[in-house]
Amino acid sequence: MTGAGPLVRAVGLARRFGARPALAGVDFDLRPGEIVALVGPNGAGKSTLLSVLAGALEPTAGTVAWAEGTRVGWVPQRPGIYGRLTARENLELFARLEGEDDPPAEAARLLDAFELPADVPASTLSVGNRQRLNVALALIGRPDALLLDEPTASLDPGHRRRLWEVVAEVGARGGAVVFSTQNLEEVERHAARVLALRDGVAVGPGEVWE
């Protein structure tokens, strides 16, 4: 992560699925220390935008440029975990893929932070525990930017509070967070800025549900 410019700059992002446009020319900058809420009705393009920013989807048009050295963590709506592996094994595997010096220690840190059952197959975890593992995987290596797609949907109140503590910690150390949500209380309590989408287009927050 370098300089005082944006961590990411997206210009004219468009994404189509066949004939259907999911994004239509979205511009977006994310700067160090920012916590941004991504809002809009179902089908507005929120998940598509986060997937493009994470590099999981190629844009049909437009560009995405991350600042050199920026580490990005992504929490998709559908957990990207290996069901036959335990939570510990999932974390150690992804830590190795991320080039961590000590994958077992990184796994132990995140197991403790998220109070996860360590040694049972991930496929047997509850929905809430799978989501906590999903979040933990995104935090391997203490990323500079977090992209969270409705991260609190399956969490109980205690672990929801822990997630927002993590979000605040990322912002406090100069990182940045984008989270999508349908919960307006989360927007009011945790976001410094709002990006609103409707039909794949950025609009004013007041226009989202008109």
Short mmCIF file of C-alpha atoms in Angstrom, two decimals:
data_model
loop_
_atom_site.label_atom_id
_atom_site.label_comp_id
_atom_site.label_asym_id
_atom_site.label_seq_id
_atom_site.Cartn_x
_atom_site.Cartn_y
_atom_site.Cartn_z
CA MET A 1 0.00 0.00 0.00
CA THR A 2 1.65 3.22 -1.12
CA GLY A 3 1.05 6.96 -1.22
CA ALA A 4 -1.99 9.03 -0.29
CA GLY A 5 -3.96 8.31 -3.46
CA PRO A 6 -6.82 5.84 -3.75
CA LEU A 7 -6.28 2.19 -2.94
CA VAL A 8 -8.48 1.34 -5.90
CA ARG A 9 -9.80 3.35 -8.82
CA ALA A 10 -12.58 1.88 -10.95
CA VAL A 11 -13.58 3.78 -14.07
CA GLY A 12 -16.57 3.07 -16.29
CA LEU A 13 -17.11 -0.44 -14.97
CA ALA A 14 -19.63 -2.44 -16.96
CA ARG A 15 -20.51 -6.11 -16.73
CA ARG A 16 -23.06 -8.02 -18.75
CA PHE A 17 -24.40 -11.53 -18.28
CA GLY A 18 -25.60 -12.38 -21.77
CA ALA A 19 -28.00 -9.61 -22.76
CA ARG A 20 -28.52 -8.46 -19.17
CA PRO A 21 -26.41 -5.54 -17.88
CA ALA A 22 -25.43 -5.97 -14.22
CA LEU A 23 -23.19 -2.89 -14.13
CA ALA A 24 -23.41 0.06 -16.50
CA GLY A 25 -20.51 2.50 -16.27
CA VAL A 26 -19.79 2.70 -12.54
CA ASP A 27 -16.95 4.94 -11.30
CA PHE A 28 -15.57 4.33 -7.80
CA ASP A 29 -12.53 5.35 -5.74
CA LEU A 30 -11.62 3.85 -2.37
CA ARG A 31 -9.13 5.70 -0.19
CA PRO A 32 -7.10 4.64 2.86
CA GLY A 33 -9.11 4.75 6.07
CA GLU A 34 -12.51 4.78 4.34
CA ILE A 35 -15.44 2.57 5.29
CA VAL A 36 -17.98 2.61 2.47
CA ALA A 37 -21.46 1.09 2.44
CA LEU A 38 -22.72 -0.33 -0.84
CA VAL A 39 -26.52 -0.20 -0.94
CA GLY A 40 -29.32 -0.90 -3.38
CA PRO A 41 -32.21 -3.28 -3.97
CA ASN A 42 -31.73 -6.92 -4.91
CA GLY A 43 -30.35 -7.15 -8.42
CA ALA A 44 -28.84 -3.65 -8.33
CA GLY A 45 -25.32 -4.92 -9.08
CA LYS A 46 -23.75 -4.85 -5.61
CA SER A 47 -22.38 -8.40 -5.63
CA THR A 48 -21.22 -8.01 -9.22
CA LEU A 49 -19.31 -4.83 -8.37
CA LEU A 50 -17.59 -6.47 -5.39
CA SER A 51 -16.71 -9.52 -7.50
CA VAL A 52 -15.15 -7.30 -10.18
CA LEU A 53 -13.20 -5.31 -7.58
CA ALA A 54 -11.98 -8.59 -6.06
CA GLY A 55 -10.80 -9.84 -9.44
CA ALA A 56 -13.22 -12.78 -9.44
CA LEU A 57 -15.06 -11.37 -12.48
CA GLU A 58 -13.65 -9.57 -15.49
CA PRO A 59 -15.47 -6.37 -16.42
CA THR A 60 -17.10 -6.25 -19.84
CA ALA A 61 -15.83 -2.68 -20.10
CA GLY A 62 -13.94 -0.21 -17.91
CA THR A 63 -10.89 -0.60 -15.70
CA VAL A 64 -9.96 -1.46 -12.12
CA ALA A 65 -6.55 -0.47 -10.76
CA TRP A 66 -5.36 -1.25 -7.23
CA ALA A 67 -2.44 0.69 -5.73
CA GLU A 68 0.79 -1.27 -5.88
CA GLY A 69 1.22 -3.59 -2.91
CA THR A 70 -2.41 -3.46 -1.76
CA ARG A 71 -3.59 -6.74 -0.23
CA VAL A 72 -7.29 -7.37 -0.75
CA GLY A 73 -9.57 -9.63 1.28
CA TRP A 74 -12.95 -10.64 -0.13
CA VAL A 75 -15.96 -12.14 1.64
CA PRO A 76 -18.45 -13.34 -1.00
CA GLN A 77 -22.03 -14.15 -0.07
CA ARG A 78 -21.41 -17.85 -0.73
CA PRO A 79 -18.56 -19.12 1.47
CA GLY A 80 -15.56 -20.25 -0.57
CA ILE A 81 -14.44 -23.06 1.73
CA TYR A 82 -13.50 -26.71 1.26
CA GLY A 83 -16.11 -28.79 3.05
CA ARG A 84 -13.90 -31.86 3.54
CA LEU A 85 -11.23 -29.81 5.29
CA THR A 86 -11.51 -28.57 8.86
CA ALA A 87 -11.59 -24.87 9.67
CA ARG A 88 -7.92 -25.11 10.69
CA GLU A 89 -6.98 -26.88 7.45
CA ASN A 90 -8.89 -24.34 5.35
CA LEU A 91 -7.08 -21.47 7.04
CA GLU A 92 -3.67 -23.11 6.77
CA LEU A 93 -4.23 -23.91 3.09
CA PHE A 94 -5.23 -20.35 2.20
CA ALA A 95 -2.40 -18.95 4.34
CA ARG A 96 0.06 -21.00 2.28
CA LEU A 97 -1.53 -19.78 -0.94
CA GLU A 98 -1.15 -16.20 0.33
CA GLY A 99 2.54 -16.79 1.04
CA GLU A 100 2.34 -16.47 4.82
CA ASP A 101 5.59 -17.37 6.61
CA ASP A 102 3.87 -19.42 9.33
CA PRO A 103 0.48 -20.77 8.15
CA PRO A 104 -0.24 -22.72 11.37
CA ALA A 105 0.29 -19.60 13.47
CA GLU A 106 -1.88 -17.49 11.16
CA ALA A 107 -4.61 -20.15 11.31
CA ALA A 108 -4.41 -20.27 15.11
CA ARG A 109 -4.70 -16.45 15.31
CA LEU A 110 -7.89 -16.41 13.24
CA LEU A 111 -9.43 -19.48 14.89
CA ASP A 112 -9.05 -17.69 18.22
CA ALA A 113 -10.24 -14.32 16.92
CA PHE A 114 -13.46 -15.82 15.52
CA GLU A 115 -13.98 -18.56 18.14
CA LEU A 116 -14.19 -21.23 15.44
CA PRO A 117 -14.40 -25.00 15.99
CA ALA A 118 -10.97 -25.93 14.69
CA ASP A 119 -10.96 -29.63 13.89
CA VAL A 120 -14.30 -30.71 12.46
CA PRO A 121 -15.08 -30.79 8.71
CA ALA A 122 -16.21 -27.40 7.46
CA SER A 123 -19.22 -29.07 5.84
CA THR A 124 -20.58 -29.86 9.32
CA LEU A 125 -20.33 -26.28 10.62
CA SER A 126 -23.46 -24.26 11.24
CA VAL A 127 -24.39 -21.53 8.77
CA GLY A 128 -23.10 -18.89 11.17
CA ASN A 129 -19.79 -20.71 11.73
CA ARG A 130 -19.30 -21.12 7.98
CA GLN A 131 -19.78 -17.38 7.58
CA ARG A 132 -17.28 -16.68 10.37
CA LEU A 133 -14.78 -18.95 8.61
CA ASN A 134 -15.55 -17.12 5.36
CA VAL A 135 -14.65 -13.82 7.05
CA ALA A 136 -11.56 -15.29 8.71
CA LEU A 137 -10.23 -16.48 5.34
CA ALA A 138 -10.48 -12.93 3.99
CA LEU A 139 -8.40 -11.62 6.90
CA ILE A 140 -5.37 -13.83 6.29
CA GLY A 141 -2.30 -11.63 6.17
CA ARG A 142 -4.12 -8.55 7.52
CA PRO A 143 -5.28 -7.15 4.16
CA ASP A 144 -5.23 -3.44 3.36
CA ALA A 145 -8.73 -3.53 1.83
CA LEU A 146 -11.76 -5.65 2.70
CA LEU A 147 -14.67 -6.29 0.33
CA LEU A 148 -17.64 -7.67 2.28
CA ASP A 149 -20.81 -8.91 0.57
CA GLU A 150 -23.62 -8.78 3.16
CA PRO A 151 -21.22 -10.16 5.79
CA THR A 152 -23.57 -10.05 8.80
CA ALA A 153 -26.52 -11.91 7.25
CA SER A 154 -25.81 -15.20 9.09
CA LEU A 155 -24.10 -13.91 12.23
CA ASP A 156 -25.52 -13.77 15.73
CA PRO A 157 -25.37 -10.42 17.58
CA GLY A 158 -22.11 -11.19 19.38
CA HIS A 159 -20.21 -12.16 16.26
CA ARG A 160 -21.80 -9.28 14.37
CA ARG A 161 -20.23 -6.94 16.93
CA ARG A 162 -16.89 -8.69 16.49
CA LEU A 163 -17.07 -8.22 12.73
CA TRP A 164 -17.65 -4.47 13.10
CA GLU A 165 -14.73 -4.29 15.52
CA VAL A 166 -12.56 -5.88 12.81
CA VAL A 167 -13.87 -3.39 10.25
CA ALA A 168 -13.01 -0.49 12.56
CA GLU A 169 -9.53 -1.94 13.15
CA VAL A 170 -8.87 -2.11 9.41
CA GLY A 171 -9.89 1.53 8.98
CA ALA A 172 -7.88 2.65 12.01
CA ARG A 173 -4.65 1.20 10.61
CA GLY A 174 -5.16 2.98 7.29
CA GLY A 175 -6.91 0.21 5.42
CA ALA A 176 -10.31 0.49 3.78
CA VAL A 177 -13.56 -1.47 3.73
CA VAL A 178 -16.50 -1.72 1.34
CA PHE A 179 -19.51 -3.63 2.65
CA SER A 180 -22.84 -4.30 0.99
CA THR A 181 -25.94 -4.43 3.15
CA GLN A 182 -29.70 -4.10 3.19
CA ASN A 183 -29.55 -2.97 6.82
CA LEU A 184 -29.81 0.82 7.03
CA GLU A 185 -28.80 0.80 10.71
CA GLU A 186 -25.46 -0.75 9.69
CA VAL A 187 -25.02 2.02 7.11
CA GLU A 188 -25.72 4.75 9.67
CA ARG A 189 -23.51 3.25 12.38
CA HIS A 190 -20.50 2.05 10.41
CA ALA A 191 -20.15 3.81 7.05
CA ALA A 192 -18.49 7.15 6.41
CA ARG A 193 -19.67 7.16 2.79
CA VAL A 194 -22.39 5.46 0.75
CA LEU A 195 -22.28 4.16 -2.82
CA ALA A 196 -25.83 3.48 -4.01
CA LEU A 197 -26.64 1.34 -7.04
CA ARG A 198 -29.88 0.86 -8.93
CA ASP A 199 -30.08 -1.22 -12.11
CA GLY A 200 -26.29 -1.31 -12.30
CA VAL A 201 -25.91 2.48 -12.20
CA ALA A 202 -24.57 4.66 -9.36
CA VAL A 203 -27.34 6.94 -8.05
CA GLY A 204 -27.91 9.23 -5.09
CA PRO A 205 -28.77 7.31 -1.89
CA GLY A 206 -32.22 8.88 -1.84
CA GLU A 207 -32.97 7.49 -5.31
CA VAL A 208 -32.35 3.83 -4.50
CA TRP A 209 -35.85 2.80 -3.46
CA GLU A 210 -37.92 5.45 -5.24
#
